[in-house]
XYZ file of C-alpha atoms in Angstrom:
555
model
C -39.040 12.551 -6.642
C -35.548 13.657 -7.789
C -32.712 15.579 -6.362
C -29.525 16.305 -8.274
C -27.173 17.403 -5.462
C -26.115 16.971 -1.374
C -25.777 19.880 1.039
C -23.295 19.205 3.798
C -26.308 19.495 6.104
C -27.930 16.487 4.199
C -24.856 14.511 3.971
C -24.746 14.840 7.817
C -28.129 13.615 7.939
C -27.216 10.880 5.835
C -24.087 9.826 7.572
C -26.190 10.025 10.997
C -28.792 7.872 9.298
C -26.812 5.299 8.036
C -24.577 4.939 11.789
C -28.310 4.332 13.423
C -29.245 1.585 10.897
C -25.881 0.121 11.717
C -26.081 0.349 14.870
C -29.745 -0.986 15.213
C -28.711 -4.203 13.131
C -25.566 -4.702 14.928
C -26.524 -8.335 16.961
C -27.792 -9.234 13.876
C -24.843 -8.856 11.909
C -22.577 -10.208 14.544
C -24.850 -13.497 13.745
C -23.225 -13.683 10.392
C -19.744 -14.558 11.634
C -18.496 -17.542 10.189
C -17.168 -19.169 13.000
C -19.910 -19.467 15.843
C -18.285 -18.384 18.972
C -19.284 -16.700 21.344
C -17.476 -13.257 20.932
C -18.407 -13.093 17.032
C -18.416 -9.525 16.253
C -18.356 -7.561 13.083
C -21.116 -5.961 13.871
C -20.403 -5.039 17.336
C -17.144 -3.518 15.511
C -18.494 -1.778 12.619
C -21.553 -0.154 14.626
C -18.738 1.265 17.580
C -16.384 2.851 14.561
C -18.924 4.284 13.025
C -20.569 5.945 16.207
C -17.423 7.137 17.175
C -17.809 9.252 13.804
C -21.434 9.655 14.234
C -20.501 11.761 17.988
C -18.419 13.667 16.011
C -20.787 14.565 13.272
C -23.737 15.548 15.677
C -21.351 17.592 17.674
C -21.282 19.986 14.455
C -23.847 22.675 14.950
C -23.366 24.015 11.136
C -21.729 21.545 8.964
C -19.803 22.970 6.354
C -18.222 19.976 3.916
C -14.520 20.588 5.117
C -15.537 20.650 8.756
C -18.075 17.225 7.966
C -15.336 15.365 6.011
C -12.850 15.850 9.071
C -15.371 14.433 11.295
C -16.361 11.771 9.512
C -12.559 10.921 8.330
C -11.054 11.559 11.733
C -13.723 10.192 14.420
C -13.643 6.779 11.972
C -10.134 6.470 12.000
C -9.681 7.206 15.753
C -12.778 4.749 16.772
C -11.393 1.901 14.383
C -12.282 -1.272 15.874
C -11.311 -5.133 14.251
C -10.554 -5.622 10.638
C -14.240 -4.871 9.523
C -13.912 -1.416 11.225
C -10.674 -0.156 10.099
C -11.747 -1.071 6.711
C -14.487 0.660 7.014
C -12.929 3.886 8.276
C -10.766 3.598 5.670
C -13.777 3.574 2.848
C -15.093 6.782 4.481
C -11.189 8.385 4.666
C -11.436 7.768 0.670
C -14.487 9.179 0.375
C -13.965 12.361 2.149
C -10.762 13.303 0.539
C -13.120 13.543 -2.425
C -16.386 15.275 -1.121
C -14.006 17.741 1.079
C -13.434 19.989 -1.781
C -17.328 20.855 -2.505
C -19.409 22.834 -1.329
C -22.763 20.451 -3.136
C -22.358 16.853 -4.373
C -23.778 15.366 -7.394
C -23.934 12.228 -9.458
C -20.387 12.554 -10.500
C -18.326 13.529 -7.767
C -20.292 11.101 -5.580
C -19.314 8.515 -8.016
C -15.272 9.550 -7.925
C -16.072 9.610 -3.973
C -17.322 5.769 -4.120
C -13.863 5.285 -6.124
C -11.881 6.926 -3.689
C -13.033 5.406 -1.479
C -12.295 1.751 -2.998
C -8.926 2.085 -3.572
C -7.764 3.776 -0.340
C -9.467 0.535 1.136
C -7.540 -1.668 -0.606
C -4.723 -0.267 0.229
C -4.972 -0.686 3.588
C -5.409 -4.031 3.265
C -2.165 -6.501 2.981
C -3.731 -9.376 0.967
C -7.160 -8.098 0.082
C -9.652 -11.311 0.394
C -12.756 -10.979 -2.502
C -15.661 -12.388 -0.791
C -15.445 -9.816 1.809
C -16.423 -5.933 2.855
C -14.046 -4.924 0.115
C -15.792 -7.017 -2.682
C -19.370 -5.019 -1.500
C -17.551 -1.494 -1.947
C -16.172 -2.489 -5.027
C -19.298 -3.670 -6.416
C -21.229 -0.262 -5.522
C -18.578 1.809 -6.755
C -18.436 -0.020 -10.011
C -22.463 0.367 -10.339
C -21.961 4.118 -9.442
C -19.547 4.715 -12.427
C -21.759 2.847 -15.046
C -24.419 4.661 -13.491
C -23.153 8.753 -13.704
C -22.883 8.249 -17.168
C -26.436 7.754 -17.283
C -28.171 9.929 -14.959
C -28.177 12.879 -12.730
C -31.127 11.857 -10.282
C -29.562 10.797 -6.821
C -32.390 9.484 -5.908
C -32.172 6.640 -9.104
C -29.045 6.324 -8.552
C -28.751 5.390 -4.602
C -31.312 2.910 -5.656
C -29.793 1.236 -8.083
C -25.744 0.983 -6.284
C -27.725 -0.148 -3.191
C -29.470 -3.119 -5.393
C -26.114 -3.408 -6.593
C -24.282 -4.111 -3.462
C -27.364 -6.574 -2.404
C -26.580 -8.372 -4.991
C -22.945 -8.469 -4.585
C -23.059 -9.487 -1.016
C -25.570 -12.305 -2.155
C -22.716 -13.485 -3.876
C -19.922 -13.326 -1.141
C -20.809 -17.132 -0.283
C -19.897 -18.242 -3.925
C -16.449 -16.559 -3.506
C -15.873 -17.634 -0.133
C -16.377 -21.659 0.507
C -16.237 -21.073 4.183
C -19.074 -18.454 4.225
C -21.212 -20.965 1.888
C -20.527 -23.811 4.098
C -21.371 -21.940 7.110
C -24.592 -20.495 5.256
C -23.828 -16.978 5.435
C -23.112 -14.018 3.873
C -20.358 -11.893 4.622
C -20.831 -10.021 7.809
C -18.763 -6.787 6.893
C -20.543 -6.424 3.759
C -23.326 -6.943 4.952
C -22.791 -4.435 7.889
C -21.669 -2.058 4.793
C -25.330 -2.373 3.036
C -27.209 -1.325 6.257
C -24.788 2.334 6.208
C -26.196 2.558 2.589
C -29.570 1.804 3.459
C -29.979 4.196 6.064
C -28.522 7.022 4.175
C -30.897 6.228 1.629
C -33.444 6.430 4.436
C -32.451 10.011 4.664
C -31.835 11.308 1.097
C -35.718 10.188 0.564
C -36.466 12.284 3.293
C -37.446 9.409 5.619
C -38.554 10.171 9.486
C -35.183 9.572 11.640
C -34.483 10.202 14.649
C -30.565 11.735 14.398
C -29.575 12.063 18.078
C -26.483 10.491 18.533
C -25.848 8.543 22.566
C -22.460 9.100 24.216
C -20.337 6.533 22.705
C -19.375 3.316 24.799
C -15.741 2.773 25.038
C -16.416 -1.052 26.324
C -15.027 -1.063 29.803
C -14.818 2.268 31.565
C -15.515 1.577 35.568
C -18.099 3.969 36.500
C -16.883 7.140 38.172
C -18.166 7.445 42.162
C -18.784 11.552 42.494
C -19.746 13.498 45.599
C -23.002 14.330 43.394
C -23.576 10.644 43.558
C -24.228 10.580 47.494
C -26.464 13.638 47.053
C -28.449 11.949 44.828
C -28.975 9.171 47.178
C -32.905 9.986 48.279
C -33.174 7.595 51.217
C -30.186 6.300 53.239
C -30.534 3.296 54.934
C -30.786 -0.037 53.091
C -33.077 -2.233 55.196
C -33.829 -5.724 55.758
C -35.300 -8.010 57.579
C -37.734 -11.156 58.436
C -41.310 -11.235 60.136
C -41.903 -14.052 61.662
C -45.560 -14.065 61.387
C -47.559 -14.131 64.576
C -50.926 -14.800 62.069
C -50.268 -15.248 58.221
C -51.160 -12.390 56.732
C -54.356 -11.610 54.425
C -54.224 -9.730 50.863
C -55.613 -6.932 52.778
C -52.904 -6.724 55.166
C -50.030 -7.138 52.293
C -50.936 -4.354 50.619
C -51.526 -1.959 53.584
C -47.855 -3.185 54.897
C -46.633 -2.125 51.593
C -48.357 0.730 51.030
C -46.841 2.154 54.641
C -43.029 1.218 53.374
C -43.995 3.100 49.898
C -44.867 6.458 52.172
C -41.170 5.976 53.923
C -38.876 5.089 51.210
C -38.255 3.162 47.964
C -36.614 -0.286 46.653
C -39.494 -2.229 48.290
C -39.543 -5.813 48.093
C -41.744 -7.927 49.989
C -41.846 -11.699 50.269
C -44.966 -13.162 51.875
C -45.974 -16.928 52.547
C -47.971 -17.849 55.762
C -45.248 -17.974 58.270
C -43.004 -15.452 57.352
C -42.313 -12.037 55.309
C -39.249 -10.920 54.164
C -38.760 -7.288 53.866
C -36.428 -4.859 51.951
C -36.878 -1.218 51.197
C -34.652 2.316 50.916
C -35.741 4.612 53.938
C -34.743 7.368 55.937
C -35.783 6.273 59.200
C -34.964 2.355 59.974
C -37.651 2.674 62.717
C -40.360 3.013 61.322
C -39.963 -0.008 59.133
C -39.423 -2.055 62.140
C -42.046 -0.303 64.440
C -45.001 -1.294 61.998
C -43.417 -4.815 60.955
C -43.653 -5.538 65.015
C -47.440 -5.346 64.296
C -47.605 -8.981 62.925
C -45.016 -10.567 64.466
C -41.198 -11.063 65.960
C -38.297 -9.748 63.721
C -34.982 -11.668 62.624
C -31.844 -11.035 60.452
C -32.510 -7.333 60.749
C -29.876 -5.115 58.733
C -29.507 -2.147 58.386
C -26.493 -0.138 55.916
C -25.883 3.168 55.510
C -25.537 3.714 51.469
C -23.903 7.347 51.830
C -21.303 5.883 54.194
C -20.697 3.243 51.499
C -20.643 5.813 48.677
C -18.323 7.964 50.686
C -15.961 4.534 51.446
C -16.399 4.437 47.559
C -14.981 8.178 46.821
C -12.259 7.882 49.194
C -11.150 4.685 47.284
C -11.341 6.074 44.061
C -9.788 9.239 45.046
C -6.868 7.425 46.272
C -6.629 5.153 43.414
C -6.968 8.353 41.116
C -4.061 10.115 42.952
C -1.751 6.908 42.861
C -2.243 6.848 39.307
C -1.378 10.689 38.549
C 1.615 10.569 41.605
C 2.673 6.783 39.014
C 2.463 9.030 35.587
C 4.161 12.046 37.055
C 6.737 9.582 38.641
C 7.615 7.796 35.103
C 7.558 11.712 33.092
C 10.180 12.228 35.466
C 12.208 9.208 34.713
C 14.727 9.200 31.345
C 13.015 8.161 28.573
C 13.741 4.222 27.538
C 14.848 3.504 24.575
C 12.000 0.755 23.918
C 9.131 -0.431 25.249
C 5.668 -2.136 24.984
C 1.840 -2.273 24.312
C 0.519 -5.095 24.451
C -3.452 -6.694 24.415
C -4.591 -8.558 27.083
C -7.591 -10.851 27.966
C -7.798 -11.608 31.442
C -5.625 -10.856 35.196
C -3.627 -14.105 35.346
C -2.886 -13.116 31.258
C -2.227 -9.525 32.308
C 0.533 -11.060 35.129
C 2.016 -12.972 32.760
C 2.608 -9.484 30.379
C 3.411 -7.284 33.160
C 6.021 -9.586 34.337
C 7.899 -10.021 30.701
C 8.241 -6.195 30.867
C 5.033 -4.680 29.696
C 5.177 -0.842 29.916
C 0.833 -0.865 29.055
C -1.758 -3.391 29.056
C -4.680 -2.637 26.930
C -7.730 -5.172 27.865
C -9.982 -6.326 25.092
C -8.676 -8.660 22.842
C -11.284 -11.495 22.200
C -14.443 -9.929 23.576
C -13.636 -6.330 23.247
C -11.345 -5.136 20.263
C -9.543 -2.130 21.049
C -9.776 0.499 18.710
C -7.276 2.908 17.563
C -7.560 5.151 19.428
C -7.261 2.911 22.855
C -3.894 2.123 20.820
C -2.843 5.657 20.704
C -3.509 6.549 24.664
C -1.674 3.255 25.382
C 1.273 4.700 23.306
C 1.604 7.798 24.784
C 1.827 6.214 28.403
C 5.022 4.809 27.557
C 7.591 6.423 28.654
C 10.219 5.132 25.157
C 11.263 6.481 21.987
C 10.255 2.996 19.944
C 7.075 1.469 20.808
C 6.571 -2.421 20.045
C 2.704 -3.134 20.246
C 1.566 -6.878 20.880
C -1.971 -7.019 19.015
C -2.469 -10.795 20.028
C -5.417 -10.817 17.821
C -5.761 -11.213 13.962
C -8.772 -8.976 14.332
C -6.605 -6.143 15.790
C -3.528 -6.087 13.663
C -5.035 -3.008 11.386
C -6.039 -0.972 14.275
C -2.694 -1.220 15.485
C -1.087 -0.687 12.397
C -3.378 2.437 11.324
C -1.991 3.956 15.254
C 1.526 3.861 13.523
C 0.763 6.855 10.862
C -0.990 8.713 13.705
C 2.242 9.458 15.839
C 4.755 11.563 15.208
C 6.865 11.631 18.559
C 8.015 7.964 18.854
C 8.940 4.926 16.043
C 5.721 2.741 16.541
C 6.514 -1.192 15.870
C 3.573 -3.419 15.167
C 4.763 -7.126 16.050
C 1.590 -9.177 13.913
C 0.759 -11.396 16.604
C -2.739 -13.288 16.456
C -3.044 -14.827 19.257
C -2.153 -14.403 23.728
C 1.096 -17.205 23.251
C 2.409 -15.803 19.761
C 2.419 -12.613 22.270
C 4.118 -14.226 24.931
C 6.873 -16.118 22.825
C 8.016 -12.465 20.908
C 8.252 -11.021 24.410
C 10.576 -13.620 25.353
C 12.154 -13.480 22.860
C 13.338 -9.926 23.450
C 17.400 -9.017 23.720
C 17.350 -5.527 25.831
C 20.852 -5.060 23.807
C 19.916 -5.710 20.276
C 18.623 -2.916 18.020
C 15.231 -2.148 17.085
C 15.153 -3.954 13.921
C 16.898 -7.091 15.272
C 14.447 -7.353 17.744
C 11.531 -6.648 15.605
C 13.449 -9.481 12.954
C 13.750 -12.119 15.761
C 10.186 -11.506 17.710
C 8.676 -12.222 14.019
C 10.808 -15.222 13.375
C 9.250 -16.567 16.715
C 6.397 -16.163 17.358
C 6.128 -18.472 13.412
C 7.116 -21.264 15.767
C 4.135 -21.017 18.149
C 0.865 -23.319 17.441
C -2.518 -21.575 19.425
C -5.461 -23.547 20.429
C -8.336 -21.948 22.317
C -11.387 -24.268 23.612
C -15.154 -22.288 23.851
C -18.327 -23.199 22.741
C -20.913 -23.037 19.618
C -23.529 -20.521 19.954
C -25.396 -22.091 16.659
C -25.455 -24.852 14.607
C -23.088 -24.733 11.447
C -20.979 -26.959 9.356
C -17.230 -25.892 9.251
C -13.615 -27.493 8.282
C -15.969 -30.438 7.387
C -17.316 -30.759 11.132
C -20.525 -30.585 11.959
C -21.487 -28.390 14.692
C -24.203 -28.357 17.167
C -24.914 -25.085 19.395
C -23.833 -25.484 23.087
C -20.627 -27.766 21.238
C -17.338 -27.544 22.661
C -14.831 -26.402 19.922
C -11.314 -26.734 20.060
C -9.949 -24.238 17.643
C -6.551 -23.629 15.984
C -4.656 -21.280 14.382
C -6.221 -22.119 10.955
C -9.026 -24.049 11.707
C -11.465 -26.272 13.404
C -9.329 -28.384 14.932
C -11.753 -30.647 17.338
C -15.811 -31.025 18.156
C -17.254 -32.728 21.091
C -19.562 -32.975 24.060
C -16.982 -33.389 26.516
C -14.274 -30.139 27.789
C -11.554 -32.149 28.339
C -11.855 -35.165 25.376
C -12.642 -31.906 22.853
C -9.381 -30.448 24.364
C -7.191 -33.773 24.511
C -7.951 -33.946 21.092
C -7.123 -30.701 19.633
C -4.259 -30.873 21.725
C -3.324 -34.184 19.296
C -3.928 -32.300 16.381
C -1.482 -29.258 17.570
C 1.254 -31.715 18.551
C 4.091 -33.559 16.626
C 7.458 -34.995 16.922
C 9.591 -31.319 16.853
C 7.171 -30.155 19.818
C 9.089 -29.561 23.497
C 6.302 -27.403 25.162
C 2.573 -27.413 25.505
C 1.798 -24.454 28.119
C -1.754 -24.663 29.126
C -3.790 -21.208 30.406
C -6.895 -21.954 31.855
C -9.776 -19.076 32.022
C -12.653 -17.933 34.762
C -14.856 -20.614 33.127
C -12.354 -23.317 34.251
C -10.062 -24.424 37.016
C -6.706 -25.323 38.000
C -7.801 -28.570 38.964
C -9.163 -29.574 35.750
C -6.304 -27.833 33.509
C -4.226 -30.397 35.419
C -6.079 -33.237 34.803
C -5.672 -32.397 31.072
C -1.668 -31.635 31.880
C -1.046 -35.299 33.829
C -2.768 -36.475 30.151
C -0.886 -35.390 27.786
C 2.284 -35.926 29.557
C 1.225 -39.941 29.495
C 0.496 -39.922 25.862
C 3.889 -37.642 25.201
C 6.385 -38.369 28.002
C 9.324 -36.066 25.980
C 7.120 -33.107 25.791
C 6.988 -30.225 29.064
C 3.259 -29.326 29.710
C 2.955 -26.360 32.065
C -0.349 -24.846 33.530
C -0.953 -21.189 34.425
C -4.190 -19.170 35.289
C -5.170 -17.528 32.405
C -8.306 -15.785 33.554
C -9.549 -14.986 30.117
C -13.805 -15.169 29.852
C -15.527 -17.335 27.271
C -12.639 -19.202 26.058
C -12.209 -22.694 28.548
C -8.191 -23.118 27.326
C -5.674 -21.281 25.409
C -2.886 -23.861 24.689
C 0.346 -23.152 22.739
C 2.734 -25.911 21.551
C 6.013 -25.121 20.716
């Protein structure tokens, strides 16, 4: 088999191809992560950027290569999610400029695609790491070039860039001690190989299914309609207990439910010889109870009306909906500021804490949910202010946030590079309402340098890391560099990382606790390390973040 050029309408195949092998391997990529917490994920990332393309892509009914390249280009950029993605985005932003300008691709322009596509990815990286995503692009393009001087078959030459770029990625762990430690290969690259795969998949003509979902934006509450109370076949949720006047045979169980199956839906029934608990979706109530009273007394009967609950549910979100359009229409009424602030959030006491330092928009996300860019760029046009500061508070969000800043036009967009919820909180502070632009943006960054993080979760797998070893279910303490402590016990593994964090210039150890934790016990670690350092301030706040136990900053 050989074919010597690419149709737009097989490139979309491709493309589609190689999002649903993603996609499909995502969990398994997000396995990779070096670290072993439990919000690891590259893959998660990489698979929702490249869907967000992919819904743009099937949404063409004929694909010409100008119209496919915008898609691609565009929908990646906009659905950017965590380092891997944006980088990602950014290889297929390369590659388009290329292809855009054909009508049919072969060897060669394929090849200066794959170069393209390289460099522009670089680029958009501030200290490009080898070992990574970038290494695996690099790789394939450099196979590609020593390849279209050799052949014109597509087919031979996929093959062969794909090998390639296994083999590069093999290698990742021999550039990178921390991925060789932790026994891995690089997750980005690896997510990288499985596009290529599946657009292999589909150049050989492979059986695929191309329909491309609705893309998941993470966290969208589920709109209540009036069509949803129409849908609602029976209306009365029903319970209640038997009390059996005779226990009841097999016989009898399944005629009882075989009545409740000919009035409604939801059925559960709970049988033992004294009692039978009932539950099941009906129209008429009545009839439930009228045949129950055949076998015995009844008790804890209840009875709710699910279209009066659905229409309590509508009138809620209605008014909810109209306080937030009467709340926008208010603020495009009011002058507009001359700065304000975006800023990533994980968790309502952390989201109290923001909104009361003067955040205009709180995007939620951060450790368990990156944001993409485009969740950046509908934060920034709800504030109302001609210079934007955005608060990333993530190291994994910095480049979607900074690839927001060449999409608008309207407003000076200032990306603060903070990594973590208290680097956040200290540049926020550290805002002067009277100072410029740039001397805010020159003190926030001075800062928020000052600020040590330490967030306390747990080990999902076993690894060996920072030269600890690491058993799943582990508490970790970790800091802004590293693996700071290991342990079986919350509060020693804390205590302990809190040691490492603290020295003789530190004043203040602030201590947010999250939903898997309490005030009570963040206290009990507070009255501790105020006995081992009397001259230091330790304050506690409610955090409310999932998965991670503590975030702790010392300053």
């Amino acid at each position: 088999m050989e074919i010597t050029s690419i149709n737009s309408k097989l490139l979309a195949k491709m493309f589609l191809a190689g999002a649903k092998n993603l996609d499909s391997k995502k969990d398994w990529i997000n396995e990779l992560n070096v670290f072993p917490v439990p919000d690891g994920d590259t893959g998660t990332n990489m698979s929702m950027t490249i869907m967000s393309a992919a819904k743009e892509v099937s949404s063409l009914t004929e694909p010409t290569m100008t119209a496919l390249s915008k898609a691609i280009s565009s929908g990646s950029l906009r659905g950017a999610r965590g380092n891997s993605g944006v980088i990602l985005s950014q290889l297929f932003r390369g590659f388009c400029k290329v292809i855009k300008e054909y009508d049919e691709l072969d060897v060669t322009i394929v090849c200066e695609a794959f170069q393209k596509a390289v460099e522009t990815a670089y680029k958009a990286v501030m200290k490009p790491k080898e070992g990574t995503i970038l290494t695996v692009a690099k790789g394939a393009a450099d196979k590609a070039l020593e390849l279209a001087e050799q052949t014109d078959d597509l087919v031979f030459f996929a093959d062969e860039v794909i090998k390639h770029a296994e083999y590069v990625l093999n290698q990742t762990p021999e550039m990178l001690p921390v991925l060789k430690q932790a026994g891995v290969v690089d997750s980005g690259g690896q997510g990288l190989v499985q596009v290529l795969k599946g657009a292999n998949d589909a150049l050989l003509g492979k059986e695929i299914d191309y329909s491309i979902e609705g893309v998941s934006s993470g966290a969208s509450p589920e709109k209540i309609t009036a069509e949803t109370e129409a849908e609602i076949k029976f209306g009365y949720c029903t319970e209640f207990i038997i009390v059996l006047n005779n226990p009841l045979s097999d016989k009898e169980e399944l005629k009882y439910k075989a009545f409740l199956e000919s009035i409604g839906d939801s059925i559960v029934v709970v049988a033992d010889d004294e009692i039978v608990k009932t539950h099941v979706h009906t129209n008429d109530p009545g009839l439930a109870l009228q045949e129950a009273l055949k076998h015995g007394s009844l008790s804890r009967i209840k009875i709710d009306n699910m279209r009066e609950e659905h229409q309590e549910k509508l009138i809620k979100e209605s008014e909810k909906l109209a306080k937030e359009q009467a709340a926008e229409e208010q603020k495009a009424k009011e002058p507009e500021k001359e700065m304000g602030f975006v800023s990533v959030s994980i968790g309502e006491g952390m989201n109290e804490v923001f909104k009361g330092l003067g955040v205009d928009y709180i995007i939620e996300g951060g450790q368990t949910m990156n944001p993409s860019t485009e969740d950046m760029l509908n934060a920034i046009e709800k504030v109302n202010a001609k210079n934007v500061f955005i608060l990333p508070n993530n190291k994994n969000i910095i480049m979607a946030a900074n690839q927001a800043v060449s999409l608008v036009e309207d407003k000076q967009i200032i990306v603060i590079p903070t990594k973590t919820i208290p680097q956040g909180i200290t540049a926020l502070v550290n805002y002067i309402p009277d100072h410029s632009v740039e001397e805010n943006k020159e003190q926030m960054m001075a800062e928020i340098e000052n600020v040590k993080t330490g967030q306390v979760t747990y080990a999902v797998r076993d690894t060996e890391i920072d030269g600890k070893t690491i058993k799943q279910d582990d508490y970790m303490g970790i800091g802004d560099k590293s693996i700071l402590a290991v342990g079986k016990d919350l509060k020693q593994t804390t205590l302990e990382m809190v040691d490492a964090m603290v020295d003789e210039d530190s004043a203040i150890v602030s201590i947010y606790f999250g939903s898997e934790s309490s005030e009570e016990k963040a206290e009990e670690i507070a009255s501790a390390i105020e006995e081992k350092y009397p001259d230091v301030e330790v304050e506690v706040n409610d955090g409310g973040q999932p998965i991670y136990y503590y975030v702790i900053s010392v300053e």
